């Protein structure tokens, strides 16, 4: 079986890395093609170290800084990246923006899409991204989209972690744990490249340990670090997964 | 990877076959070991053709008849079977019965358990079975059970279809479709062996077509027959499933 | 269309009257046959005025007193009544008790069953009754029950109000309002006959006004008093209800 | 009782016919007035046979073709029809569009409104329609709308089937089955008129059989074909429905 | 502990008073600072007595009238008030409107925010307000908002009553009852000042009695009037509340 | 305000300490009276180090060992403790056991009860405890219980953490964080006394940090360690909590 084509939609600059960086690195190591779409630079809401620096600040410079950081992180993980620059806090996505996202999906025909979880009531940009990705995937799949004819199958869509400090309020209940022990250092290196959010390194180390602990309990073997996902779409196969 | 050890808990005589017969046949064909535990013979509630026959009827004879039918169906599918004879409508499971079920799990250490869905408000025996299986799996896993020491990992547990005519009231939302095209005739042969419920053949043909239609839509390729499952427990892996 | 046969299962002595007394009176006035099954006398939990009286008290006498009150209330409404005396706080219903309830259903073949709502976390006897009634209705419907053969259709089952002071915690969302303006005085007379719970009269007057206000808003016409119900089972018809 | 005034809001050209065509035909046969509002022509997402034809294609021509088909289907069922042409995939409804929908409701004062179910995560146009219809019904009901004064009661609103292949993910749990045996051929004739979606005929035959099977189980009598609905709004009456 | 700073977001002119007027009066009496933001004047949907008057009517005049009423009510309760005039039925809130709301929050740094409940399907303006307030609170909290740097903690946010006649359909389950016995007359005086909705006085008296009855049951002491709230955000403390 | 009377129901020997040990120590330090009821010794399911020791093992000895450990832990925290010895995996609670629990509640009239969360599907003993505590609190409150007359108010009931490795599957969403920085060492000392579950120390340190991080985010100030709770019952007060 060839490695799958993977597409990641990230509301802010760093979400793809903090939530799914290990999984991305793991697939990249095996030779899979992974492309990240950063919907915004997270210039307002997810750049706290940037805004706390003493020198002059502007939204434009914040975007430039965060774009460089995200590009560096993606490169470390082994993924390509592009930026839609839709603006954060609030992120609002209308018709043209939806169509652009659908075109990205239609062009790449991913096997797997990774994005945000649908309920994240204290970080509504994440909800807006999840809604838009599901909607754009539906648009990309219909035969009349862009007058092209032909139906495209829905990709398998998985949600990564919602805002971790508010995790309990989101209904997120992972059904897949990806063991990231062998690429954990790569993920950490990528997180360190996201210099406007220095708190990520310590916090996502602790969280990967927690997810690893859960995975150990399920698997009955020692696992140190894991990332958690919940699927939106069903698997069609001639097997059920076994431990 | 060796074929998994599979254990199936069926509330009444025929449930394992009508809901998961195709999946059982598929695994048996590949050489997996599958064992069915029939919690009751379905003597009262799921033997309508038996009770409508004109000759003298008794619960004891109903059990004997249904036991023979279930044994024949299991043999056709390629599974072994045992009967706990806990009595249906109502099925009630107390401490000793739970411990017996836990012993079956502990002895077999299945990789995969198939059983009923937790909400089936118009067929409460199914709910009682699902509750008891989850509870017995927990009991089997703890180190102090039967003074044996040692922890046993929780198996991967999947629910098969709830009562189909009341399906909408149960919250069942399949996340796995198993394509059963290549063993569909085997499943039908097994269903025909369950002679006290003749309606099953026609109805589960229609339903397998519906699940096949859903699976086709998800997979983007032609699928004729499928069975649907919803997992109770999470997968731990170094991959996510791809289409 | 003849008037329907109605069966009411009430956890404690007075529940049938406080929740559905108006609806019972309305149907009785039209000549329908209504039978009430009081599962307990509510001797411990729903007899507060009885227990606050100064003279000597005993559970046996509490039951006798409450039985007389409930009999009087049922007579005023126009219903027959029987008592199962299963004991309240806690109400626990095992195999034999379930079978007795199923026999009542099978014998009467009701068109409509009224009973408690399934979630009432601060009055668990109500939950136990709802569970048992759904389960007994399933048992009564299967062909093997009591060796009788023949399937009996599930009746239309409706839940009446959960414990009103905790209403918000129950998820009860009425889908039927029965206007009881023309029998409201009859309901009040029946409530006054339940002398060990004097608070019922004032409180259920206020609550009937609230339900009447809701019904007015839905119907677009003046309604003073109503009772609210939520269905468990679907309607089969050649029409949809219209205002 | 006079036949009710019925208004149907359909996201795409064919939804009204595939989901509620039998119910519409049944009411039309009895002389009721039924008006269909097609929000879009389904030109992109629900016209697969159109887009797969070899000749030159355009969105404008797709709309014209689908409009003719929908007009023919409505005529066969006995309903009038109009088109709002709001554009599908994505369907987005802002203030002016909402106000136009509210004006349609206010002008017709329907007793019954049929439309989509509120959750249909893989066909978000359906969700957008359901949201807009509930909102427009609220706008139409308030006294200040269009400076007209006077309150209009909320109609009884029912949801028809969500996207059938994704049905389990929507939480749709029908509480009304309309038996359509006597008009089934009329519904099929109307479906055949929708020539850009040829798959509808076979699929909605199978689905009507499934809903008929469910209705049979509930009603305890033989029913061949049914359509299923779930209400949004409560009934106010002096009766409860009986079998 | 000093009295908290309180900010109230009200979809229509009178919502703050009918739902939280007692709580506002109670805090004002103790010297707290309370500011009300009326998102709309409720000119279309919540001014029924205005529209039913015989003289010439216009939306502009409706707004002026309702603004005066709301100002009078706020003064009686002891709160300041401002109006955003976003237009009701439908209330739609885009980027600029969100940013204005966020600026109000950022400027006032409230300890407590009171607003609508997130589900109110038959009064969607209330849902739009709840969504916007949660979103604006998130925007106000991020360091990059308005280029100001510095994080602002999320306030404690509480929902007041959804549309009372549709209460059961909203999932509102109060977790805080505020006893308003000592300020009930002040609340009634404020409600009487809202002359375009005369029905409020009688109805919210009845409802405050119902909430008082619930509170009595929980507290085990006599309470006559209460207002009910459900929190969106968690408490951080060195204690748990005790009765 | 005097310190509240607190009663803790713990399914297994150590649950009270791992979940609420910090909160217990905090209240004890202030002079509150806290009593722990251990429903079982956790002899089978929660004594893994005991069962893995090499010497001869028996359930009786396991109980004795765990009882000593729990007594030591309670003493360190400053609470009294008793054991009901109902047997774990499976824990089943019938009428007499419920009545005994209700008598404990009635005798102590606690202001606050701490116990398990109602959904813990992979540790069903916890669910059984939560159900029984809610039911026993209802029984204790009714006037006819034990022929004593007089109503007792429901205590404020809070749930502590469900099984942490399965936390996401339980729906637990904390609404109260108790900051335990000042007693964290006391909690750790108590956990170390529970020698048959050595993993608790490391794991609950990590988890207290996570809860502390969440609490910091809500409170906007540095918090190192916290415990999380979700309430079952509403607060009645003349205030809302403020940060």
Coordinates of C-alpha atoms in Angstrom, one line a residue, chain C residues 2 12 18 33 45 56-57 65 70-71 86 89-90 122 128-129 140 164-165 184-185 191 225:
Chain C
X2 CA -63.7 4.3 19.1
X12 CA -46.1 6.5 43.7
X18 CA -50.7 15.3 39.5
X33 CA -61.5 3.1 29.4
X45 CA -41.2 9.4 49.9
X56 CA -48.5 7.2 65.8
X57 CA -47.1 6.4 62.3
X65 CA -54.0 5.8 54.0
X70 CA -55.5 7.3 45.4
X71 CA -58.6 5.2 45.0
X86 CA -43.4 -2.8 45.3
X89 CA -37.3 4.8 48.1
X90 CA -35.8 2.6 46.8
X122 CA -33.3 13.3 41.8
X128 CA -37.0 2.7 37.6
X129 CA -40.7 2.8 36.6
X140 CA -45.6 -8.4 26.4
X164 CA -41.3 19.4 38.4
X165 CA -38.9 21.2 40.8
X184 CA -59.6 21.4 35.3
X185 CA -62.0 21.5 38.3
X191 CA -55.8 16.4 43.8
X225 CA -54.5 25.0 31.5

